[in-house]
Amino acid sequence: MKRIGRSFWNALWIFGLASVCAGGELRAQRIDPGVDVSPPQTEVSVQTLKAEASEWGDFRSRVFSFRFERTAPMDFDLPVFFSFKGGTATQGVDFRELPWSIVIPAGQASAELLVEAVNDSAVEGDEWAVLTVEPPACVLIFPPPRECYRVGERSVAKALIRDDDGVSEISVVSIEATLPETRELCAEGVPCTKELVLPGVFTVARTGSTAEELEVFLVYSGTASPGVDYEELRKSVVFGRGQKSVELRVLGLGDYWREENETVVATLTEAAVAVDTTRKDGGAYRIDPQKSSAKIVIRDRPAPLSTSIRITDPAAGTIIAQGHAMVLRAIAVDTRGGITRLEFYSGDQKIGESEIFFIQPPEPGQPILHEVVWKDAPAGDHVLTARGVDATGAAVVSEKVRVQVRSGFLEMPVVSLRVLESETSELAPWIRVKPAVVELSRTGATSEALRVWMEFSGTATYGKDYEALSQWVAFPAGSNTVQLVIFGTDDDLEARRWY
């Protein structure tokens, strides 16, 4: 396997609307987080429409198909390039010869490709045709030409050609919700009854031989949001040798809102990885159409047991330039009514108040969001609190949040990078490889998001020897670091991303 070493990292640099400073740092222009300056570049992905074809039978039986999809803009013809590689089926032998591109017509979001299997006389067993979306050859200008699309995350699709003389050893996988309900945990800062909460459980099962490991991929949908309503789930599960089922546990996260019960839907999907030609089953699987998805319900937690106020913005440790407006937000909960009026303080100095009028009185325990804007915050350290009165007349005070306002003109953020993991290797099926990691950091205020543009060069080819990355990264508000994870790719096999 190839090794991507320091020659690659030494050639990774950051650029922007400014000059390069000493030490490899760059004074970047702070960009309004509400303004998207990225070019409107189309992204192309592919999926399998008809996943199986036979060498024999009528035309319908002998055809498998793929669908190429693009994002906006869509007002022009878009040529999309592809190749067949990494599979066991050979173009021109096991299926008809095809051109290496397809055009998505202007005004359309997708185009379909039909592929006809060829009935040969060889006894070879079932074979896989693996299609990969290829990046176009683009002129290095900014913004790039409209036809210079990005390759999406789902860049590989595959179909199975069944041999009329062979015997299939492909596993059939299914998914069920074996524990179809769970409940939110207690939200941070909101007291509630401590109780044992059982997670929801998806069970992914396979039939057939269990002599080899098998990785199965999933996508998630539903009304619940990952990372907000439940802990994010793995995008794949791995069956060990001899293992027939794998469990995925869904743990609901607490929030401050009274809402309807929410759902998590897990759907099995095809593996967007290369076929393993050393295995009889190709390292692939078929999906049981009757058990291809399952649903878990996350039940909302009852109202909290005590009254509280919590400042949600700004975050503790935030640095703000003097003269910039500071937005303060707090969530108030009263188990016997509603805290409809809040006063915000810096130390003992009142800096604003919020009062919300309801046509219908809020239900007891309903969280109420308050917001004020502090426009003339003096320079220095500030200890923020929010204060209110509950339905019984008792005072309620939030926990303290410390922030800093800096005087004078804040310098442009200085963005730099350092290598955390300097080497990685090309990936190959069934081999786990540690990725390389680069950390970008910024100085100055962190109260706003910051977008930074990058350029890649070196002896390793972008998008070929290592996975193509976005040419910009965004520092979230409140954060002064962000990491880039780099995976090498095999020249002949589609790289696999392990989590």
CSV table of C-alpha atoms in Angstrom, one decimal:
chain,number,residue,atom,x,y,z
A,1,MET,CA,0.0,0.0,0.0
A,2,LYS,CA,1.1,3.6,-0.6
A,3,ARG,CA,1.9,5.9,2.2
A,4,ILE,CA,0.8,9.5,2.2
A,5,GLY,CA,3.5,11.2,4.3
A,6,ARG,CA,4.8,14.6,5.1
A,7,SER,CA,5.3,15.6,1.5
A,8,PHE,CA,1.6,15.8,1.2
A,9,TRP,CA,1.1,17.8,4.4
A,10,ASN,CA,3.8,20.2,3.7
A,11,ALA,CA,2.0,21.2,0.6
A,12,LEU,CA,-1.4,21.7,2.3
A,13,TRP,CA,-1.9,25.4,2.8
A,14,ILE,CA,-4.7,27.8,3.5
A,15,PHE,CA,-5.5,30.8,1.4
A,16,GLY,CA,-8.0,33.7,1.5
A,17,LEU,CA,-8.3,37.4,0.7
A,18,ALA,CA,-5.1,38.3,2.4
A,19,SER,CA,-1.4,37.7,2.3
A,20,VAL,CA,0.6,34.8,3.8
A,21,CYS,CA,2.3,35.7,7.1
A,22,ALA,CA,5.4,34.4,8.7
A,23,GLY,CA,5.3,31.0,10.3
A,24,GLY,CA,2.9,29.5,7.8
A,25,GLU,CA,0.0,31.5,9.2
A,26,LEU,CA,-2.7,33.4,7.3
A,27,ARG,CA,-4.6,36.5,8.3
A,28,ALA,CA,-8.0,35.5,7.0
A,29,GLN,CA,-11.0,37.7,6.4
A,30,ARG,CA,-13.9,37.1,8.9
A,31,ILE,CA,-17.0,36.3,6.9
A,32,ASP,CA,-20.6,37.0,8.0
A,33,PRO,CA,-21.8,33.5,9.0
A,34,GLY,CA,-25.2,34.3,7.5
A,35,VAL,CA,-23.7,34.8,4.0
A,36,ASP,CA,-22.7,31.7,1.9
A,37,VAL,CA,-19.7,32.6,-0.2
A,38,SER,CA,-19.1,29.1,-1.5
A,39,PRO,CA,-19.6,28.7,-5.3
A,40,PRO,CA,-22.9,27.1,-6.3
A,41,GLN,CA,-21.2,23.9,-7.5
A,42,THR,CA,-23.3,20.9,-8.5
A,43,GLU,CA,-22.9,17.6,-6.5
A,44,VAL,CA,-23.4,14.3,-8.3
A,45,SER,CA,-24.2,11.0,-6.6
A,46,VAL,CA,-25.4,7.6,-7.9
A,47,GLN,CA,-27.7,4.8,-6.6
A,48,THR,CA,-28.8,1.4,-7.8
A,49,LEU,CA,-32.4,1.3,-9.2
A,50,LYS,CA,-32.5,-2.4,-10.2
A,51,ALA,CA,-29.9,-4.3,-8.3
A,52,GLU,CA,-30.1,-7.7,-10.0
A,53,ALA,CA,-30.1,-9.1,-13.6
A,54,SER,CA,-29.9,-12.6,-15.0
A,55,GLU,CA,-27.8,-13.8,-17.9
A,56,TRP,CA,-30.9,-15.4,-19.3
A,57,GLY,CA,-34.6,-14.5,-19.7
A,58,ASP,CA,-36.3,-11.5,-21.4
A,59,PHE,CA,-34.9,-8.1,-21.7
A,60,ARG,CA,-36.4,-6.9,-18.4
A,61,SER,CA,-34.8,-9.8,-16.6
A,62,ARG,CA,-31.4,-9.2,-18.2
A,63,VAL,CA,-31.2,-5.5,-17.3
A,64,PHE,CA,-29.9,-3.7,-14.2
A,65,SER,CA,-29.9,0.0,-13.8
A,66,PHE,CA,-28.5,3.0,-12.0
A,67,ARG,CA,-29.7,6.6,-11.4
A,68,PHE,CA,-27.3,9.6,-11.4
A,69,GLU,CA,-28.6,12.5,-9.3
A,70,ARG,CA,-27.4,16.1,-9.1
A,71,THR,CA,-28.1,19.1,-6.8
A,72,ALA,CA,-28.9,22.6,-8.0
A,73,PRO,CA,-28.2,24.5,-10.2
A,74,MET,CA,-29.9,22.4,-12.9
A,75,ASP,CA,-30.5,24.8,-15.8
A,76,PHE,CA,-27.8,23.3,-18.0
A,77,ASP,CA,-26.8,19.9,-19.5
A,78,LEU,CA,-24.4,18.1,-17.2
A,79,PRO,CA,-22.1,15.4,-18.5
A,80,VAL,CA,-21.3,12.9,-15.7
A,81,PHE,CA,-18.4,10.5,-16.1
A,82,PHE,CA,-18.2,7.0,-14.6
A,83,SER,CA,-16.3,3.8,-14.7
A,84,PHE,CA,-16.7,0.1,-13.8
A,85,LYS,CA,-14.0,-1.0,-11.4
A,86,GLY,CA,-13.5,-3.2,-8.4
A,87,GLY,CA,-16.2,-5.7,-9.3
A,88,THR,CA,-16.0,-9.3,-10.6
A,89,ALA,CA,-18.0,-8.6,-13.7
A,90,THR,CA,-16.2,-7.4,-16.8
A,91,GLN,CA,-17.6,-4.8,-19.3
A,92,GLY,CA,-17.9,-6.2,-22.7
A,93,VAL,CA,-17.8,-9.8,-21.4
A,94,ASP,CA,-20.4,-10.0,-18.6
A,95,PHE,CA,-22.4,-6.9,-19.7
A,96,ARG,CA,-22.7,-4.8,-22.8
A,97,GLU,CA,-20.0,-2.1,-23.6
A,98,LEU,CA,-21.1,1.4,-22.5
A,99,PRO,CA,-19.8,4.9,-23.1
A,100,TRP,CA,-18.0,6.4,-20.1
A,101,SER,CA,-20.4,9.3,-19.6
A,102,ILE,CA,-24.0,10.1,-19.4
A,103,VAL,CA,-25.8,13.5,-19.7
A,104,ILE,CA,-28.3,14.8,-17.1
A,105,PRO,CA,-30.5,17.1,-19.3
A,106,ALA,CA,-31.1,20.7,-18.4
A,107,GLY,CA,-34.0,21.1,-16.0
A,108,GLN,CA,-33.7,17.5,-14.7
A,109,ALA,CA,-32.3,16.3,-11.4
A,110,SER,CA,-31.4,12.8,-12.6
A,111,ALA,CA,-30.7,10.5,-15.5
A,112,GLU,CA,-31.0,6.7,-15.6
A,113,LEU,CA,-28.5,4.2,-17.1
A,114,LEU,CA,-29.7,0.8,-18.3
A,115,VAL,CA,-27.1,-2.0,-18.5
A,116,GLU,CA,-27.8,-5.4,-20.2
A,117,ALA,CA,-26.1,-8.6,-18.9
A,118,VAL,CA,-24.5,-10.9,-21.5
A,119,ASN,CA,-25.3,-14.6,-21.4
A,120,ASP,CA,-21.9,-16.3,-21.7
A,121,SER,CA,-21.0,-20.0,-21.6
A,122,ALA,CA,-18.7,-19.9,-18.6
A,123,VAL,CA,-19.6,-21.4,-15.3
A,124,GLU,CA,-18.5,-18.6,-13.0
A,125,GLY,CA,-21.2,-18.0,-10.4
A,126,ASP,CA,-22.8,-14.7,-9.6
A,127,GLU,CA,-20.8,-11.6,-10.4
A,128,TRP,CA,-20.8,-7.9,-9.4
A,129,ALA,CA,-20.8,-4.9,-11.6
A,130,VAL,CA,-19.5,-1.9,-9.6
A,131,LEU,CA,-20.1,1.6,-11.0
A,132,THR,CA,-18.1,4.6,-9.7
A,133,VAL,CA,-18.8,8.3,-10.4
A,134,GLU,CA,-15.6,9.9,-11.6
A,135,PRO,CA,-14.6,13.5,-11.1
A,136,PRO,CA,-14.4,15.6,-14.3
A,137,ALA,CA,-11.2,17.2,-15.6
A,138,CYS,CA,-11.6,20.8,-14.5
A,139,VAL,CA,-9.7,24.0,-15.2
A,140,LEU,CA,-8.2,25.3,-11.9
A,141,ILE,CA,-10.1,28.6,-11.8
A,142,PHE,CA,-12.4,30.2,-9.1
A,143,PRO,CA,-15.2,29.8,-9.3
A,144,PRO,CA,-15.0,26.5,-11.2
A,145,PRO,CA,-16.9,26.0,-14.5
A,146,ARG,CA,-20.6,24.9,-14.0
A,147,GLU,CA,-19.9,21.5,-15.5
A,148,CYS,CA,-17.1,20.9,-12.9
A,149,TYR,CA,-19.3,19.0,-10.4
A,150,ARG,CA,-18.3,17.6,-7.1
A,151,VAL,CA,-18.6,13.8,-6.5
A,152,GLY,CA,-21.0,13.2,-3.7
A,153,GLU,CA,-20.7,10.9,-0.7
A,154,ARG,CA,-22.6,8.1,-2.5
A,155,SER,CA,-20.3,7.8,-5.4
A,156,VAL,CA,-20.4,4.0,-5.9
A,157,ALA,CA,-23.3,1.7,-6.8
A,158,LYS,CA,-23.4,-1.9,-7.7
A,159,ALA,CA,-25.6,-4.6,-9.2
A,160,LEU,CA,-25.5,-8.4,-9.2
A,161,ILE,CA,-25.5,-10.5,-12.4
A,162,ARG,CA,-26.8,-14.0,-11.7
A,163,ASP,CA,-25.2,-16.8,-13.6
A,164,ASP,CA,-27.6,-19.4,-15.0
A,165,ASP,CA,-25.2,-22.2,-14.0
A,166,GLY,CA,-23.9,-20.8,-10.7
A,167,VAL,CA,-25.1,-21.0,-7.1
A,168,SER,CA,-25.4,-17.8,-5.1
A,169,GLU,CA,-23.8,-17.5,-1.7
A,170,ILE,CA,-24.9,-14.0,-1.0
A,171,SER,CA,-26.3,-13.3,2.5
A,172,VAL,CA,-29.8,-11.8,2.9
A,173,VAL,CA,-29.9,-9.1,5.6
A,174,SER,CA,-32.9,-7.7,7.5
A,175,ILE,CA,-33.7,-5.2,10.2
A,176,GLU,CA,-36.3,-5.1,13.0
A,177,ALA,CA,-37.1,-2.9,16.0
A,178,THR,CA,-36.8,-5.5,18.8
A,179,LEU,CA,-37.3,-2.7,21.4
A,180,PRO,CA,-39.4,-0.2,19.5
A,181,GLU,CA,-39.7,2.5,22.2
A,182,THR,CA,-37.5,4.6,24.4
A,183,ARG,CA,-37.7,7.8,26.3
A,184,GLU,CA,-35.8,11.1,26.4
A,185,LEU,CA,-33.1,11.4,29.1
A,186,CYS,CA,-33.2,14.4,31.5
A,187,ALA,CA,-32.0,17.6,29.8
A,188,GLU,CA,-29.0,19.3,31.2
A,189,GLY,CA,-29.9,21.9,33.8
A,190,VAL,CA,-33.5,20.7,34.1
A,191,PRO,CA,-34.2,18.6,37.2
A,192,CYS,CA,-36.4,15.6,36.6
A,193,THR,CA,-37.1,12.1,38.1
A,194,LYS,CA,-34.0,9.9,37.8
A,195,GLU,CA,-35.1,6.6,36.3
A,196,LEU,CA,-33.7,3.8,34.3
A,197,VAL,CA,-34.3,4.4,30.6
A,198,LEU,CA,-34.0,1.4,28.3
A,199,PRO,CA,-32.7,2.3,24.9
A,200,GLY,CA,-34.6,1.4,21.7
A,201,VAL,CA,-33.0,-1.4,19.8
A,202,PHE,CA,-32.6,-2.2,16.1
A,203,THR,CA,-31.6,-5.7,15.4
A,204,VAL,CA,-29.8,-6.4,12.0
A,205,ALA,CA,-29.8,-10.1,11.1
A,206,ARG,CA,-28.3,-12.1,8.3
A,207,THR,CA,-29.0,-15.5,6.8
A,208,GLY,CA,-26.7,-17.9,5.0
A,209,SER,CA,-23.1,-18.6,5.8
A,210,THR,CA,-21.5,-16.9,8.8
A,211,ALA,CA,-18.0,-18.0,8.1
A,212,GLU,CA,-16.8,-14.5,7.1
A,213,GLU,CA,-17.2,-11.0,8.5
A,214,LEU,CA,-19.9,-8.9,6.8
A,215,GLU,CA,-20.3,-5.1,6.9
A,216,VAL,CA,-23.9,-3.8,6.4
A,217,PHE,CA,-24.7,-0.2,5.8
A,218,LEU,CA,-27.7,1.9,7.0
A,219,VAL,CA,-29.3,5.3,6.5
A,220,TYR,CA,-31.5,7.1,9.0
A,221,SER,CA,-34.6,9.3,8.7
A,222,GLY,CA,-37.7,10.1,10.8
A,223,THR,CA,-38.9,13.1,12.7
A,224,ALA,CA,-36.1,12.9,15.3
A,225,SER,CA,-32.8,14.6,14.6
A,226,PRO,CA,-29.5,12.7,15.2
A,227,GLY,CA,-27.3,14.5,17.8
A,228,VAL,CA,-30.3,16.5,19.0
A,229,ASP,CA,-33.0,14.1,19.8
A,230,TYR,CA,-30.9,10.9,20.0
A,231,GLU,CA,-27.2,10.0,20.0
A,232,GLU,CA,-25.9,9.6,16.5
A,233,LEU,CA,-25.8,6.0,15.3
A,234,ARG,CA,-23.2,4.1,13.3
A,235,LYS,CA,-23.6,4.2,9.5
A,236,SER,CA,-22.7,0.5,9.3
A,237,VAL,CA,-22.6,-2.6,11.5
A,238,VAL,CA,-20.1,-5.5,11.2
A,239,PHE,CA,-21.1,-9.1,11.7
A,240,GLY,CA,-18.2,-11.1,13.2
A,241,ARG,CA,-17.4,-14.6,12.1
A,242,GLY,CA,-20.2,-16.9,13.3
A,243,GLN,CA,-22.4,-13.9,14.3
A,244,LYS,CA,-26.0,-13.9,12.9
A,245,SER,CA,-27.3,-10.6,14.4
A,246,VAL,CA,-26.0,-7.2,15.5
A,247,GLU,CA,-27.8,-4.7,17.7
A,248,LEU,CA,-28.0,-0.9,17.4
A,249,ARG,CA,-29.1,0.9,20.5
A,250,VAL,CA,-31.0,4.2,20.2
A,251,LEU,CA,-30.6,6.5,23.2
A,252,GLY,CA,-32.9,9.5,23.4
A,253,LEU,CA,-31.5,12.9,24.4
A,254,GLY,CA,-33.2,15.4,26.7
A,255,ASP,CA,-34.2,18.8,25.5
A,256,TYR,CA,-36.1,21.8,26.9
A,257,TRP,CA,-39.3,21.5,24.8
A,258,ARG,CA,-42.6,19.8,25.2
A,259,GLU,CA,-43.2,18.1,21.9
A,260,GLU,CA,-44.8,15.2,20.2
A,261,ASN,CA,-43.2,11.7,20.3
A,262,GLU,CA,-40.5,11.5,17.6
A,263,THR,CA,-39.4,8.6,15.4
A,264,VAL,CA,-36.1,7.2,14.2
A,265,VAL,CA,-36.3,5.1,11.0
A,266,ALA,CA,-33.3,2.9,10.1
A,267,THR,CA,-33.1,1.6,6.5
A,268,LEU,CA,-30.7,-0.9,5.1
A,269,THR,CA,-28.8,0.2,2.1
A,270,GLU,CA,-26.3,-1.2,-0.4
A,271,ALA,CA,-22.6,-1.1,0.5
A,272,ALA,CA,-20.9,1.8,-1.3
A,273,VAL,CA,-17.6,-0.1,-1.2
A,274,ALA,CA,-15.6,-2.3,-3.5
A,275,VAL,CA,-16.4,-6.0,-4.1
A,276,ASP,CA,-13.9,-8.3,-2.3
A,277,THR,CA,-12.9,-10.7,-5.0
A,278,THR,CA,-11.2,-13.0,-2.5
A,279,ARG,CA,-14.6,-14.0,-1.1
A,280,LYS,CA,-17.3,-16.2,-2.7
A,281,ASP,CA,-20.0,-13.7,-1.7
A,282,GLY,CA,-17.9,-10.7,-2.8
A,283,GLY,CA,-18.3,-9.2,0.7
A,284,ALA,CA,-21.8,-8.1,-0.4
A,285,TYR,CA,-25.3,-8.9,0.6
A,286,ARG,CA,-29.0,-8.7,-0.5
A,287,ILE,CA,-31.7,-6.8,1.4
A,288,ASP,CA,-34.9,-8.5,2.5
A,289,PRO,CA,-37.6,-6.3,0.8
A,290,GLN,CA,-40.1,-7.2,3.6
A,291,LYS,CA,-37.7,-6.1,6.4
A,292,SER,CA,-35.6,-3.4,4.8
A,293,SER,CA,-36.5,-0.7,7.4
A,294,ALA,CA,-37.7,-0.4,11.0
A,295,LYS,CA,-38.9,2.4,13.3
A,296,ILE,CA,-38.3,3.3,16.9
A,297,VAL,CA,-40.4,5.9,18.8
A,298,ILE,CA,-38.7,8.3,21.3
A,299,ARG,CA,-41.3,9.4,23.8
A,300,ASP,CA,-41.2,12.9,25.2
A,301,ARG,CA,-40.3,13.2,28.8
A,302,PRO,CA,-42.9,14.7,31.2
A,303,ALA,CA,-42.6,18.2,32.5
A,304,PRO,CA,-39.5,18.8,34.8
A,305,LEU,CA,-40.0,18.5,38.5
A,306,SER,CA,-38.5,21.9,39.5
A,307,THR,CA,-38.3,25.5,38.2
A,308,SER,CA,-35.2,26.6,36.5
A,309,ILE,CA,-33.6,29.3,34.2
A,310,ARG,CA,-30.7,28.4,31.9
A,311,ILE,CA,-28.7,30.8,29.7
A,312,THR,CA,-28.1,29.1,26.4
A,313,ASP,CA,-26.3,32.0,24.6
A,314,PRO,CA,-23.6,33.2,24.7
A,315,ALA,CA,-21.6,30.2,25.7
A,316,ALA,CA,-19.2,30.4,28.6
A,317,GLY,CA,-15.8,31.7,27.6
A,318,THR,CA,-17.1,33.6,24.5
A,319,ILE,CA,-14.9,36.5,23.4
A,320,ILE,CA,-16.8,39.5,21.8
A,321,ALA,CA,-15.4,42.6,20.2
A,322,GLN,CA,-16.5,45.9,21.9
A,323,GLY,CA,-19.1,47.6,19.8
A,324,HIS,CA,-20.6,44.3,18.6
A,325,ALA,CA,-24.1,43.5,19.7
A,326,MET,CA,-24.3,40.6,22.2
A,327,VAL,CA,-27.4,38.4,21.9
A,328,LEU,CA,-28.4,36.7,25.2
A,329,ARG,CA,-30.9,33.8,25.2
A,330,ALA,CA,-32.3,31.9,28.2
A,331,ILE,CA,-34.8,29.1,28.7
A,332,ALA,CA,-37.2,29.5,31.7
A,333,VAL,CA,-39.2,26.6,33.1
A,334,ASP,CA,-41.8,26.9,35.9
A,335,THR,CA,-43.5,23.7,36.9
A,336,ARG,CA,-46.5,25.6,38.3
A,337,GLY,CA,-47.0,28.1,35.6
A,338,GLY,CA,-44.7,30.1,33.2
A,339,ILE,CA,-41.9,32.6,33.7
A,340,THR,CA,-43.0,35.1,31.1
A,341,ARG,CA,-40.6,37.9,32.2
A,342,LEU,CA,-36.8,37.7,32.6
A,343,GLU,CA,-34.2,40.3,33.5
A,344,PHE,CA,-30.6,39.9,32.4
A,345,TYR,CA,-27.7,41.1,34.4
A,346,SER,CA,-23.9,41.6,34.1
A,347,GLY,CA,-22.8,41.3,37.7
A,348,ASP,CA,-25.3,43.5,39.5
A,349,GLN,CA,-26.0,45.8,36.5
A,350,LYS,CA,-29.2,45.2,34.6
A,351,ILE,CA,-28.6,45.0,30.9
A,352,GLY,CA,-32.0,44.1,29.5
A,353,GLU,CA,-35.3,42.4,30.0
A,354,SER,CA,-37.6,40.2,28.0
A,355,GLU,CA,-41.4,39.7,28.5
A,356,ILE,CA,-43.6,37.5,26.4
A,357,PHE,CA,-47.4,37.9,26.4
A,358,PHE,CA,-49.5,34.8,25.8
A,359,ILE,CA,-53.1,34.8,24.5
A,360,GLN,CA,-53.5,31.4,26.3
A,361,PRO,CA,-51.5,31.0,29.5
A,362,PRO,CA,-48.6,28.6,29.0
A,363,GLU,CA,-49.0,25.1,30.4
A,364,PRO,CA,-47.1,24.4,33.7
A,365,GLY,CA,-43.6,23.2,32.9
A,366,GLN,CA,-43.6,24.6,29.3
A,367,PRO,CA,-40.1,25.9,28.5
A,368,ILE,CA,-40.2,29.6,27.4
A,369,LEU,CA,-37.3,31.1,25.4
A,370,HIS,CA,-36.3,34.7,26.2
A,371,GLU,CA,-33.9,36.9,24.2
A,372,VAL,CA,-32.4,40.3,24.6
A,373,VAL,CA,-29.7,42.2,22.7
A,374,TRP,CA,-26.9,44.0,24.6
A,375,LYS,CA,-25.5,46.7,22.3
A,376,ASP,CA,-23.1,48.7,24.3
A,377,ALA,CA,-21.2,46.2,26.4
A,378,PRO,CA,-18.1,47.7,28.0
A,379,ALA,CA,-14.7,46.1,27.7
A,380,GLY,CA,-13.7,43.6,30.3
A,381,ASP,CA,-14.9,40.4,31.9
A,382,HIS,CA,-18.6,40.0,32.5
A,383,VAL,CA,-20.6,37.5,34.6
A,384,LEU,CA,-24.1,37.1,33.1
A,385,THR,CA,-27.2,35.9,34.9
A,386,ALA,CA,-30.9,35.8,34.1
A,387,ARG,CA,-33.5,36.4,36.8
A,388,GLY,CA,-37.2,35.8,37.0
A,389,VAL,CA,-40.1,35.1,39.4
A,390,ASP,CA,-42.1,31.8,39.4
A,391,ALA,CA,-45.8,31.3,39.9
A,392,THR,CA,-45.4,31.3,43.7
A,393,GLY,CA,-43.6,34.6,43.7
A,394,ALA,CA,-40.2,33.0,44.5
A,395,ALA,CA,-37.1,34.4,42.8
A,396,VAL,CA,-35.3,32.2,40.3
A,397,VAL,CA,-31.7,32.9,39.1
A,398,SER,CA,-29.7,31.1,36.4
A,399,GLU,CA,-26.2,29.8,36.8
A,400,LYS,CA,-23.5,32.3,36.0
A,401,VAL,CA,-22.0,32.5,32.5
A,402,ARG,CA,-18.6,34.3,32.1
A,403,VAL,CA,-17.8,36.1,28.9
A,404,GLN,CA,-15.2,38.7,27.8
A,405,VAL,CA,-15.5,41.9,25.7
A,406,ARG,CA,-12.3,43.2,24.2
A,407,SER,CA,-11.7,46.8,23.5
A,408,GLY,CA,-10.2,48.4,20.4
A,409,PHE,CA,-10.2,47.0,16.9
A,410,LEU,CA,-9.9,43.2,17.0
A,411,GLU,CA,-7.3,41.9,14.6
A,412,MET,CA,-8.3,39.7,11.8
A,413,PRO,CA,-8.4,36.1,13.0
A,414,VAL,CA,-5.0,34.3,12.4
A,415,VAL,CA,-5.6,30.8,11.1
A,416,SER,CA,-2.9,28.1,11.3
A,417,LEU,CA,-2.7,24.4,11.1
A,418,ARG,CA,-0.8,21.6,12.7
A,419,VAL,CA,-0.5,17.9,11.9
A,420,LEU,CA,-1.9,15.6,14.6
A,421,GLU,CA,-1.4,12.3,12.7
A,422,SER,CA,1.1,12.8,9.9
A,423,GLU,CA,0.8,9.5,8.0
A,424,THR,CA,-1.9,7.2,6.7
A,425,SER,CA,-2.1,4.4,4.1
A,426,GLU,CA,-4.2,3.4,1.2
A,427,LEU,CA,-7.3,1.4,2.2
A,428,ALA,CA,-8.1,-2.1,1.1
A,429,PRO,CA,-11.2,-4.2,1.8
A,430,TRP,CA,-11.4,-5.6,5.3
A,431,ILE,CA,-8.3,-3.7,6.6
A,432,ARG,CA,-8.7,-1.0,9.1
A,433,VAL,CA,-6.4,1.9,8.6
A,434,LYS,CA,-5.8,4.8,10.9
A,435,PRO,CA,-6.5,8.1,9.1
A,436,ALA,CA,-4.2,11.2,9.0
A,437,VAL,CA,-5.5,14.2,11.0
A,438,VAL,CA,-4.8,17.9,10.6
A,439,GLU,CA,-6.1,20.5,13.1
A,440,LEU,CA,-6.8,24.1,12.1
A,441,SER,CA,-6.9,26.8,14.8
A,442,ARG,CA,-7.8,30.4,14.9
A,443,THR,CA,-7.1,33.3,17.2
A,444,GLY,CA,-9.3,36.2,18.2
A,445,ALA,CA,-13.0,36.4,18.8
A,446,THR,CA,-15.0,33.1,18.6
A,447,SER,CA,-18.5,34.6,18.9
A,448,GLU,CA,-19.0,34.2,15.1
A,449,ALA,CA,-18.6,31.3,12.7
A,450,LEU,CA,-15.6,31.6,10.4
A,451,ARG,CA,-15.2,30.0,7.0
A,452,VAL,CA,-11.7,29.3,5.7
A,453,TRP,CA,-10.7,28.3,2.1
A,454,MET,CA,-7.9,25.7,1.4
A,455,GLU,CA,-5.9,24.3,-1.5
A,456,PHE,CA,-4.4,20.9,-1.8
A,457,SER,CA,-1.2,20.0,-3.7
A,458,GLY,CA,1.8,17.6,-3.5
A,459,THR,CA,2.7,14.3,-5.0
A,460,ALA,CA,-0.6,12.7,-3.9
A,461,THR,CA,-3.5,13.4,-6.3
A,462,TYR,CA,-6.5,15.1,-4.8
A,463,GLY,CA,-9.6,12.8,-5.0
A,464,LYS,CA,-7.5,9.9,-6.3
A,465,ASP,CA,-4.8,9.0,-3.8
A,466,TYR,CA,-6.8,10.4,-0.9
A,467,GLU,CA,-10.5,11.1,-0.5
A,468,ALA,CA,-11.6,14.4,-1.9
A,469,LEU,CA,-12.3,17.0,0.8
A,470,SER,CA,-14.3,20.2,0.7
A,471,GLN,CA,-12.2,23.2,-0.2
A,472,TRP,CA,-13.4,25.1,2.8
A,473,VAL,CA,-13.9,24.4,6.5
A,474,ALA,CA,-16.1,26.3,8.9
A,475,PHE,CA,-15.2,27.1,12.5
A,476,PRO,CA,-18.5,27.0,14.5
A,477,ALA,CA,-19.3,29.9,16.7
A,478,GLY,CA,-17.7,29.4,20.1
A,479,SER,CA,-15.0,27.1,18.7
A,480,ASN,CA,-11.3,28.0,17.9
A,481,THR,CA,-10.3,24.6,16.4
A,482,VAL,CA,-11.6,22.2,13.7
A,483,GLN,CA,-10.1,18.9,12.5
A,484,LEU,CA,-9.7,17.5,9.0
A,485,VAL,CA,-9.6,13.7,8.7
A,486,ILE,CA,-7.8,12.3,5.7
A,487,PHE,CA,-8.4,8.8,4.3
A,488,GLY,CA,-6.1,7.4,1.6
A,489,THR,CA,-7.7,5.5,-1.3
A,490,ASP,CA,-6.5,2.5,-3.3
A,491,ASP,CA,-5.7,3.3,-6.9
A,492,ASP,CA,-7.9,0.4,-8.0
A,493,LEU,CA,-10.4,0.0,-5.2
A,494,GLU,CA,-12.9,2.5,-3.8
A,495,ALA,CA,-11.8,3.5,-0.3
A,496,ARG,CA,-13.8,2.5,2.7
A,497,ARG,CA,-14.5,4.9,5.5
A,498,TRP,CA,-14.4,3.4,9.0
A,499,TYR,CA,-16.0,4.8,12.1
